[in-house]
PDB file of C-alpha atoms in Angstrom:
ATOM      1  CA  ASP A   1      64.095 -52.830 120.563  1.00  0.00           C
ATOM      2  CA  ALA A   2      65.057 -49.422 119.253  1.00  0.00           C
ATOM      3  CA  GLY A   3      62.561 -47.878 116.907  1.00  0.00           C
ATOM      4  CA  VAL A   4      63.236 -45.890 113.772  1.00  0.00           C
ATOM      5  CA  ILE A   5      65.843 -43.285 114.631  1.00  0.00           C
ATOM      6  CA  GLN A   6      65.939 -39.949 112.865  1.00  0.00           C
ATOM      7  CA  SER A   7      68.325 -37.046 113.077  1.00  0.00           C
ATOM      8  CA  PRO A   8      68.305 -34.171 113.480  1.00  0.00           C
ATOM      9  CA  ARG A   9      65.041 -33.825 115.376  1.00  0.00           C
ATOM     10  CA  HIS A  10      64.914 -30.132 114.646  1.00  0.00           C
ATOM     11  CA  GLU A  11      66.739 -28.035 112.084  1.00  0.00           C
ATOM     12  CA  VAL A  12      66.494 -24.396 111.145  1.00  0.00           C
ATOM     13  CA  THR A  13      68.379 -23.389 108.046  1.00  0.00           C
ATOM     14  CA  GLU A  14      68.584 -20.518 105.642  1.00  0.00           C
ATOM     15  CA  MET A  15      67.136 -20.641 102.174  1.00  0.00           C
ATOM     16  CA  GLY A  16      69.636 -21.982  99.698  1.00  0.00           C
ATOM     17  CA  GLN A  17      71.484 -24.169 102.164  1.00  0.00           C
ATOM     18  CA  GLU A  18      71.802 -27.908 101.837  1.00  0.00           C
ATOM     19  CA  VAL A  19      69.842 -29.998 104.307  1.00  0.00           C
ATOM     20  CA  THR A  20      70.541 -33.655 105.049  1.00  0.00           C
ATOM     21  CA  LEU A  21      68.144 -35.719 107.100  1.00  0.00           C
ATOM     22  CA  ARG A  22      69.210 -39.113 108.392  1.00  0.00           C
ATOM     23  CA  CYS A  23      67.397 -42.283 109.244  1.00  0.00           C
ATOM     24  CA  LYS A  24      68.270 -45.587 110.849  1.00  0.00           C
ATOM     25  CA  PRO A  25      65.500 -48.140 110.272  1.00  0.00           C
ATOM     26  CA  ILE A  26      64.579 -50.895 112.668  1.00  0.00           C
ATOM     27  CA  SER A  27      67.074 -53.721 112.452  1.00  0.00           C
ATOM     28  CA  GLY A  28      65.836 -56.497 110.182  1.00  0.00           C
ATOM     29  CA  HIS A  29      63.401 -54.331 108.281  1.00  0.00           C
ATOM     30  CA  ASN A  30      63.839 -54.415 104.529  1.00  0.00           C
ATOM     31  CA  SER A  31      61.564 -51.548 103.505  1.00  0.00           C
ATOM     32  CA  LEU A  32      62.158 -47.889 104.207  1.00  0.00           C
ATOM     33  CA  PHE A  33      59.925 -44.924 103.550  1.00  0.00           C
ATOM     34  CA  TRP A  34      60.326 -41.159 103.657  1.00  0.00           C
ATOM     35  CA  TYR A  35      57.140 -39.173 104.309  1.00  0.00           C
ATOM     36  CA  ARG A  36      56.564 -35.450 104.538  1.00  0.00           C
ATOM     37  CA  GLN A  37      53.884 -33.834 106.699  1.00  0.00           C
ATOM     38  CA  THR A  38      52.622 -30.293 106.161  1.00  0.00           C
ATOM     39  CA  MET A  39      49.497 -28.479 107.207  1.00  0.00           C
ATOM     40  CA  MET A  40      48.493 -27.896 103.617  1.00  0.00           C
ATOM     41  CA  ARG A  41      49.116 -31.319 102.124  1.00  0.00           C
ATOM     42  CA  GLY A  42      49.027 -33.642 105.116  1.00  0.00           C
ATOM     43  CA  LEU A  43      51.155 -36.794 104.987  1.00  0.00           C
ATOM     44  CA  GLU A  44      52.724 -37.643 101.643  1.00  0.00           C
ATOM     45  CA  LEU A  45      54.963 -40.541 100.674  1.00  0.00           C
ATOM     46  CA  LEU A  46      58.131 -39.177  99.078  1.00  0.00           C
ATOM     47  CA  ILE A  47      60.076 -42.336  98.330  1.00  0.00           C
ATOM     48  CA  TYR A  48      60.104 -46.020  99.146  1.00  0.00           C
ATOM     49  CA  PHE A  49      63.114 -48.364  99.262  1.00  0.00           C
ATOM     50  CA  ASN A  50      63.018 -52.125  99.319  1.00  0.00           C
ATOM     51  CA  ASN A  51      66.249 -53.983 100.083  1.00  0.00           C
ATOM     52  CA  ASN A  52      68.116 -50.666  99.715  1.00  0.00           C
ATOM     53  CA  VAL A  53      66.802 -50.106  96.188  1.00  0.00           C
ATOM     54  CA  PRO A  54      64.492 -47.177  95.413  1.00  0.00           C
ATOM     55  CA  ILE A  55      61.231 -48.682  94.212  1.00  0.00           C
ATOM     56  CA  ASP A  56      58.908 -45.715  94.013  1.00  0.00           C
ATOM     57  CA  ASP A  57      60.094 -42.118  94.024  1.00  0.00           C
ATOM     58  CA  SER A  58      57.039 -40.647  92.368  1.00  0.00           C
ATOM     59  CA  GLY A  59      56.339 -38.538  95.430  1.00  0.00           C
ATOM     60  CA  MET A  60      59.678 -36.731  95.395  1.00  0.00           C
ATOM     61  CA  PRO A  61      58.629 -33.163  94.699  1.00  0.00           C
ATOM     62  CA  GLU A  62      61.455 -32.046  92.433  1.00  0.00           C
ATOM     63  CA  ASP A  63      65.114 -32.439  91.571  1.00  0.00           C
ATOM     64  CA  ARG A  64      66.166 -30.536  94.657  1.00  0.00           C
ATOM     65  CA  PHE A  65      65.228 -33.620  96.652  1.00  0.00           C
ATOM     66  CA  SER A  66      67.299 -36.779  96.630  1.00  0.00           C
ATOM     67  CA  ALA A  67      67.339 -39.876  98.793  1.00  0.00           C
ATOM     68  CA  LYS A  68      69.867 -42.634  99.219  1.00  0.00           C
ATOM     69  CA  MET A  69      70.101 -45.873 101.076  1.00  0.00           C
ATOM     70  CA  PRO A  70      73.718 -47.059 100.953  1.00  0.00           C
ATOM     71  CA  ASN A  71      73.059 -49.994 103.279  1.00  0.00           C
ATOM     72  CA  ALA A  72      70.273 -51.674 105.199  1.00  0.00           C
ATOM     73  CA  SER A  73      70.782 -49.589 108.304  1.00  0.00           C
ATOM     74  CA  PHE A  74      71.031 -46.064 106.958  1.00  0.00           C
ATOM     75  CA  SER A  75      69.232 -43.662 104.655  1.00  0.00           C
ATOM     76  CA  THR A  76      69.463 -39.971 103.890  1.00  0.00           C
ATOM     77  CA  LEU A  77      67.097 -37.448 102.427  1.00  0.00           C
ATOM     78  CA  LYS A  78      68.836 -34.412 101.011  1.00  0.00           C
ATOM     79  CA  ILE A  79      67.406 -31.083  99.921  1.00  0.00           C
ATOM     80  CA  GLN A  80      69.699 -28.859  97.886  1.00  0.00           C
ATOM     81  CA  PRO A  81      69.074 -25.968  97.696  1.00  0.00           C
ATOM     82  CA  SER A  82      66.425 -25.664 100.380  1.00  0.00           C
ATOM     83  CA  GLU A  83      63.480 -23.295 100.066  1.00  0.00           C
ATOM     84  CA  PRO A  84      61.004 -21.971 102.648  1.00  0.00           C
ATOM     85  CA  ARG A  85      58.233 -24.143 101.165  1.00  0.00           C
ATOM     86  CA  ASP A  86      60.257 -27.204 102.165  1.00  0.00           C
ATOM     87  CA  SER A  87      59.500 -26.445 105.803  1.00  0.00           C
ATOM     88  CA  ALA A  88      57.732 -29.531 107.127  1.00  0.00           C
ATOM     89  CA  VAL A  89      58.103 -32.562 109.313  1.00  0.00           C
ATOM     90  CA  TYR A  90      59.918 -35.353 107.526  1.00  0.00           C
ATOM     91  CA  PHE A  91      59.225 -38.851 108.771  1.00  0.00           C
ATOM     92  CA  CYS A  92      61.226 -41.926 108.097  1.00  0.00           C
ATOM     93  CA  ALA A  93      59.464 -45.254 108.492  1.00  0.00           C
ATOM     94  CA  SER A  94      60.417 -48.886 108.077  1.00  0.00           C
ATOM     95  CA  SER A  95      58.705 -52.191 107.642  1.00  0.00           C
ATOM     96  CA  ARG A  96      59.396 -55.864 107.156  1.00  0.00           C
ATOM     97  CA  LEU A  97      57.346 -57.167 104.287  1.00  0.00           C
ATOM     98  CA  ASP A  98      56.552 -60.433 105.984  1.00  0.00           C
ATOM     99  CA  SER A  99      55.248 -58.824 109.166  1.00  0.00           C
ATOM    100  CA  GLY A 100      51.839 -57.947 107.836  1.00  0.00           C
ATOM    101  CA  ASN A 101      53.239 -54.736 106.472  1.00  0.00           C
ATOM    102  CA  THR A 102      53.079 -52.794 109.700  1.00  0.00           C
ATOM    103  CA  ILE A 103      54.963 -49.585 109.024  1.00  0.00           C
ATOM    104  CA  TYR A 104      56.806 -48.127 112.001  1.00  0.00           C
ATOM    105  CA  PHE A 105      57.452 -44.391 112.021  1.00  0.00           C
ATOM    106  CA  GLY A 106      60.274 -42.412 113.520  1.00  0.00           C
ATOM    107  CA  GLU A 107      59.622 -39.301 115.564  1.00  0.00           C
ATOM    108  CA  GLY A 108      60.311 -37.018 112.623  1.00  0.00           C
ATOM    109  CA  SER A 109      62.719 -34.295 111.658  1.00  0.00           C
ATOM    110  CA  TRP A 110      61.185 -30.834 112.004  1.00  0.00           C
ATOM    111  CA  LEU A 111      62.664 -28.649 109.275  1.00  0.00           C
ATOM    112  CA  THR A 112      62.270 -24.887 109.097  1.00  0.00           C
ATOM    113  CA  VAL A 113      63.774 -23.025 106.158  1.00  0.00           C
ATOM    114  CA  VAL A 114      63.921 -19.271 106.638  1.00  0.00           C
TER     115      VAL A 114
ATOM    116  CA  ALA B   1      42.056 -41.710  92.205  1.00  0.00           C
ATOM    117  CA  GLN B   2      41.876 -43.176  95.629  1.00  0.00           C
ATOM    118  CA  SER B   3      41.174 -40.918  98.536  1.00  0.00           C
ATOM    119  CA  VAL B   4      40.520 -40.969 102.235  1.00  0.00           C
ATOM    120  CA  THR B   5      38.153 -38.578 103.933  1.00  0.00           C
ATOM    121  CA  GLN B   6      38.056 -37.797 107.601  1.00  0.00           C
ATOM    122  CA  PRO B   7      35.132 -35.404 107.837  1.00  0.00           C
ATOM    123  CA  ASP B   8      35.788 -34.231 111.377  1.00  0.00           C
ATOM    124  CA  ILE B   9      38.760 -31.916 111.856  1.00  0.00           C
ATOM    125  CA  HIS B  10      38.264 -31.713 115.619  1.00  0.00           C
ATOM    126  CA  ILE B  11      36.271 -33.784 118.055  1.00  0.00           C
ATOM    127  CA  THR B  12      35.893 -33.081 121.759  1.00  0.00           C
ATOM    128  CA  VAL B  13      34.646 -35.733 124.148  1.00  0.00           C
ATOM    129  CA  SER B  14      34.490 -36.014 127.901  1.00  0.00           C
ATOM    130  CA  GLU B  15      36.742 -38.469 129.652  1.00  0.00           C
ATOM    131  CA  GLY B  16      34.898 -41.754 130.043  1.00  0.00           C
ATOM    132  CA  ALA B  17      32.602 -41.096 127.112  1.00  0.00           C
ATOM    133  CA  SER B  18      32.537 -43.231 124.007  1.00  0.00           C
ATOM    134  CA  LEU B  19      34.301 -42.183 120.832  1.00  0.00           C
ATOM    135  CA  GLU B  20      33.779 -42.722 117.139  1.00  0.00           C
ATOM    136  CA  LEU B  21      36.051 -41.209 114.510  1.00  0.00           C
ATOM    137  CA  ARG B  22      34.827 -41.369 110.969  1.00  0.00           C
ATOM    138  CA  CYS B  23      36.771 -42.456 107.919  1.00  0.00           C
ATOM    139  CA  ASN B  24      35.528 -42.934 104.373  1.00  0.00           C
ATOM    140  CA  TYR B  25      37.605 -44.162 101.473  1.00  0.00           C
ATOM    141  CA  SER B  26      37.211 -44.462  97.759  1.00  0.00           C
ATOM    142  CA  TYR B  27      38.487 -47.640  96.136  1.00  0.00           C
ATOM    143  CA  GLY B  28      36.757 -50.221  93.997  1.00  0.00           C
ATOM    144  CA  ALA B  29      38.249 -53.366  95.465  1.00  0.00           C
ATOM    145  CA  THR B  30      38.845 -54.400  99.050  1.00  0.00           C
ATOM    146  CA  PRO B  31      41.365 -51.947 100.423  1.00  0.00           C
ATOM    147  CA  TYR B  32      44.073 -52.227 103.006  1.00  0.00           C
ATOM    148  CA  LEU B  33      42.966 -49.888 105.806  1.00  0.00           C
ATOM    149  CA  PHE B  34      44.855 -48.464 108.746  1.00  0.00           C
ATOM    150  CA  TRP B  35      44.415 -46.170 111.716  1.00  0.00           C
ATOM    151  CA  TYR B  36      47.408 -44.346 113.133  1.00  0.00           C
ATOM    152  CA  VAL B  37      47.684 -42.035 116.134  1.00  0.00           C
ATOM    153  CA  GLN B  38      50.091 -39.127 116.456  1.00  0.00           C
ATOM    154  CA  SER B  39      50.773 -37.455 119.777  1.00  0.00           C
ATOM    155  CA  PRO B  40      52.209 -33.924 119.727  1.00  0.00           C
ATOM    156  CA  GLY B  41      55.806 -33.901 118.597  1.00  0.00           C
ATOM    157  CA  GLN B  42      55.797 -37.614 117.984  1.00  0.00           C
ATOM    158  CA  GLY B  43      55.710 -39.958 115.042  1.00  0.00           C
ATOM    159  CA  LEU B  44      52.766 -42.072 114.009  1.00  0.00           C
ATOM    160  CA  GLN B  45      51.857 -45.231 115.862  1.00  0.00           C
ATOM    161  CA  LEU B  46      49.744 -47.934 114.282  1.00  0.00           C
ATOM    162  CA  LEU B  47      46.522 -48.583 116.192  1.00  0.00           C
ATOM    163  CA  LEU B  48      45.062 -51.258 113.970  1.00  0.00           C
ATOM    164  CA  LYS B  49      44.776 -52.443 110.395  1.00  0.00           C
ATOM    165  CA  TYR B  50      42.383 -54.325 108.158  1.00  0.00           C
ATOM    166  CA  PHE B  51      43.542 -56.514 105.305  1.00  0.00           C
ATOM    167  CA  SER B  52      40.802 -59.127 105.036  1.00  0.00           C
ATOM    168  CA  GLY B  53      38.595 -61.418 107.097  1.00  0.00           C
ATOM    169  CA  ASP B  54      36.635 -60.322 110.132  1.00  0.00           C
ATOM    170  CA  THR B  55      35.366 -56.821 109.505  1.00  0.00           C
ATOM    171  CA  LEU B  56      35.650 -55.848 113.176  1.00  0.00           C
ATOM    172  CA  VAL B  57      39.286 -55.268 113.984  1.00  0.00           C
ATOM    173  CA  GLN B  58      40.724 -54.945 117.453  1.00  0.00           C
ATOM    174  CA  GLY B  59      43.723 -52.731 118.030  1.00  0.00           C
ATOM    175  CA  ILE B  60      45.929 -51.448 120.772  1.00  0.00           C
ATOM    176  CA  LYS B  61      44.881 -49.138 123.607  1.00  0.00           C
ATOM    177  CA  GLY B  62      41.311 -50.446 123.562  1.00  0.00           C
ATOM    178  CA  PHE B  63      40.502 -49.204 120.065  1.00  0.00           C
ATOM    179  CA  GLU B  64      38.522 -51.082 117.460  1.00  0.00           C
ATOM    180  CA  ALA B  65      37.380 -50.338 113.925  1.00  0.00           C
ATOM    181  CA  GLU B  66      34.760 -51.795 111.664  1.00  0.00           C
ATOM    182  CA  PHE B  67      35.094 -52.150 107.916  1.00  0.00           C
ATOM    183  CA  LYS B  68      31.784 -51.571 106.164  1.00  0.00           C
ATOM    184  CA  ARG B  69      32.075 -52.158 102.447  1.00  0.00           C
ATOM    185  CA  SER B  70      28.556 -50.929 101.706  1.00  0.00           C
ATOM    186  CA  GLN B  71      29.364 -47.566 103.269  1.00  0.00           C
ATOM    187  CA  SER B  72      33.029 -47.419 102.228  1.00  0.00           C
ATOM    188  CA  SER B  73      33.819 -46.689 105.834  1.00  0.00           C
ATOM    189  CA  PHE B  74      36.341 -47.745 108.440  1.00  0.00           C
ATOM    190  CA  ASN B  75      35.316 -45.909 111.594  1.00  0.00           C
ATOM    191  CA  LEU B  76      37.425 -46.033 114.727  1.00  0.00           C
ATOM    192  CA  ARG B  77      35.747 -46.562 118.080  1.00  0.00           C
ATOM    193  CA  LYS B  78      36.578 -46.695 121.737  1.00  0.00           C
ATOM    194  CA  PRO B  79      33.991 -47.344 124.451  1.00  0.00           C
ATOM    195  CA  SER B  80      35.566 -45.141 127.121  1.00  0.00           C
ATOM    196  CA  VAL B  81      38.059 -42.405 126.340  1.00  0.00           C
ATOM    197  CA  HIS B  82      40.979 -41.600 128.622  1.00  0.00           C
ATOM    198  CA  TRP B  83      42.692 -38.221 128.845  1.00  0.00           C
ATOM    199  CA  SER B  84      45.820 -39.797 127.365  1.00  0.00           C
ATOM    200  CA  ASP B  85      43.920 -40.509 124.144  1.00  0.00           C
ATOM    201  CA  ALA B  86      44.072 -36.834 123.214  1.00  0.00           C
ATOM    202  CA  ALA B  87      46.036 -36.817 119.962  1.00  0.00           C
ATOM    203  CA  GLU B  88      45.590 -36.663 116.222  1.00  0.00           C
ATOM    204  CA  TYR B  89      44.211 -39.706 114.475  1.00  0.00           C
ATOM    205  CA  PHE B  90      44.864 -40.589 110.863  1.00  0.00           C
ATOM    206  CA  CYS B  91      43.024 -43.044 108.686  1.00  0.00           C
ATOM    207  CA  ALA B  92      44.968 -44.443 105.738  1.00  0.00           C
ATOM    208  CA  VAL B  93      44.361 -46.707 102.776  1.00  0.00           C
ATOM    209  CA  GLY B  94      46.877 -48.647 100.745  1.00  0.00           C
ATOM    210  CA  GLU B  95      47.097 -47.222  97.246  1.00  0.00           C
ATOM    211  CA  GLY B  96      45.843 -49.661  94.649  1.00  0.00           C
ATOM    212  CA  ASP B  97      46.662 -53.156  95.782  1.00  0.00           C
ATOM    213  CA  SER B  98      49.597 -51.863  97.778  1.00  0.00           C
ATOM    214  CA  SER B  99      49.765 -52.218 101.499  1.00  0.00           C
ATOM    215  CA  TYR B 100      52.848 -50.029 101.751  1.00  0.00           C
ATOM    216  CA  LYS B 101      52.040 -46.925  99.735  1.00  0.00           C
ATOM    217  CA  LEU B 102      49.603 -45.297 102.081  1.00  0.00           C
ATOM    218  CA  ILE B 103      47.225 -42.482 101.326  1.00  0.00           C
ATOM    219  CA  PHE B 104      46.439 -40.651 104.530  1.00  0.00           C
ATOM    220  CA  GLY B 105      43.370 -38.707 105.492  1.00  0.00           C
ATOM    221  CA  SER B 106      43.744 -35.185 106.772  1.00  0.00           C
ATOM    222  CA  GLY B 107      43.447 -36.291 110.371  1.00  0.00           C
ATOM    223  CA  THR B 108      41.048 -35.747 113.257  1.00  0.00           C
ATOM    224  CA  ARG B 109      42.283 -34.017 116.380  1.00  0.00           C
ATOM    225  CA  LEU B 110      40.765 -35.462 119.525  1.00  0.00           C
ATOM    226  CA  LEU B 111      40.402 -33.276 122.583  1.00  0.00           C
ATOM    227  CA  VAL B 112      39.396 -34.849 125.882  1.00  0.00           C
ATOM    228  CA  ARG B 113      37.531 -32.858 128.523  1.00  0.00           C
ATOM    229  CA  PRO B 114      38.321 -33.799 132.129  1.00  0.00           C
TER     230      PRO B 114
END
């Protein structure tokens, strides 16, 4: 089975530009998570969707960040405008609530804002 | 607030030696506990988890962990380390009574000497 698929794997962008990160969860999973990993703050949960509905977005850092899940097989995390401090690895993860809550992570999108 | 502490930033062991990675958590009730491994440039892979029951949990790749309520610990062990185990290891706890909103420790990087 395919795992969680993220794109792009790497992105370098200039400050002020819009960045869109994409995620395809594992088929059949009904929960989707966006995490951010930085050296300073480690791994942080940004937002959590269940059945395509945002349940907990308390980790979204500010209004420049937005996430959507238009259907069960696709989600986006958008940063507009991007800033250098947004440079991080962004992980998408998915889970099926009746599977013992094992959360499966994608390989991450490595974002550098210059 | 809940927290997870991994006191060792780096650990170096010789191939074939035993390994123990420390993890301490703060939470009043019985927590959901996890260990994940991250290889360079990769996402996180679940090694094992503890929800309830037997306090000694077996995971993949020959790893095990023991939940000790009296010490608020969930240390990861492996009897004989292989060079391929070199990676970063993260302990995580479910926030509150959640098994999906994970609070991660800062990670322990394992180096394996040939």
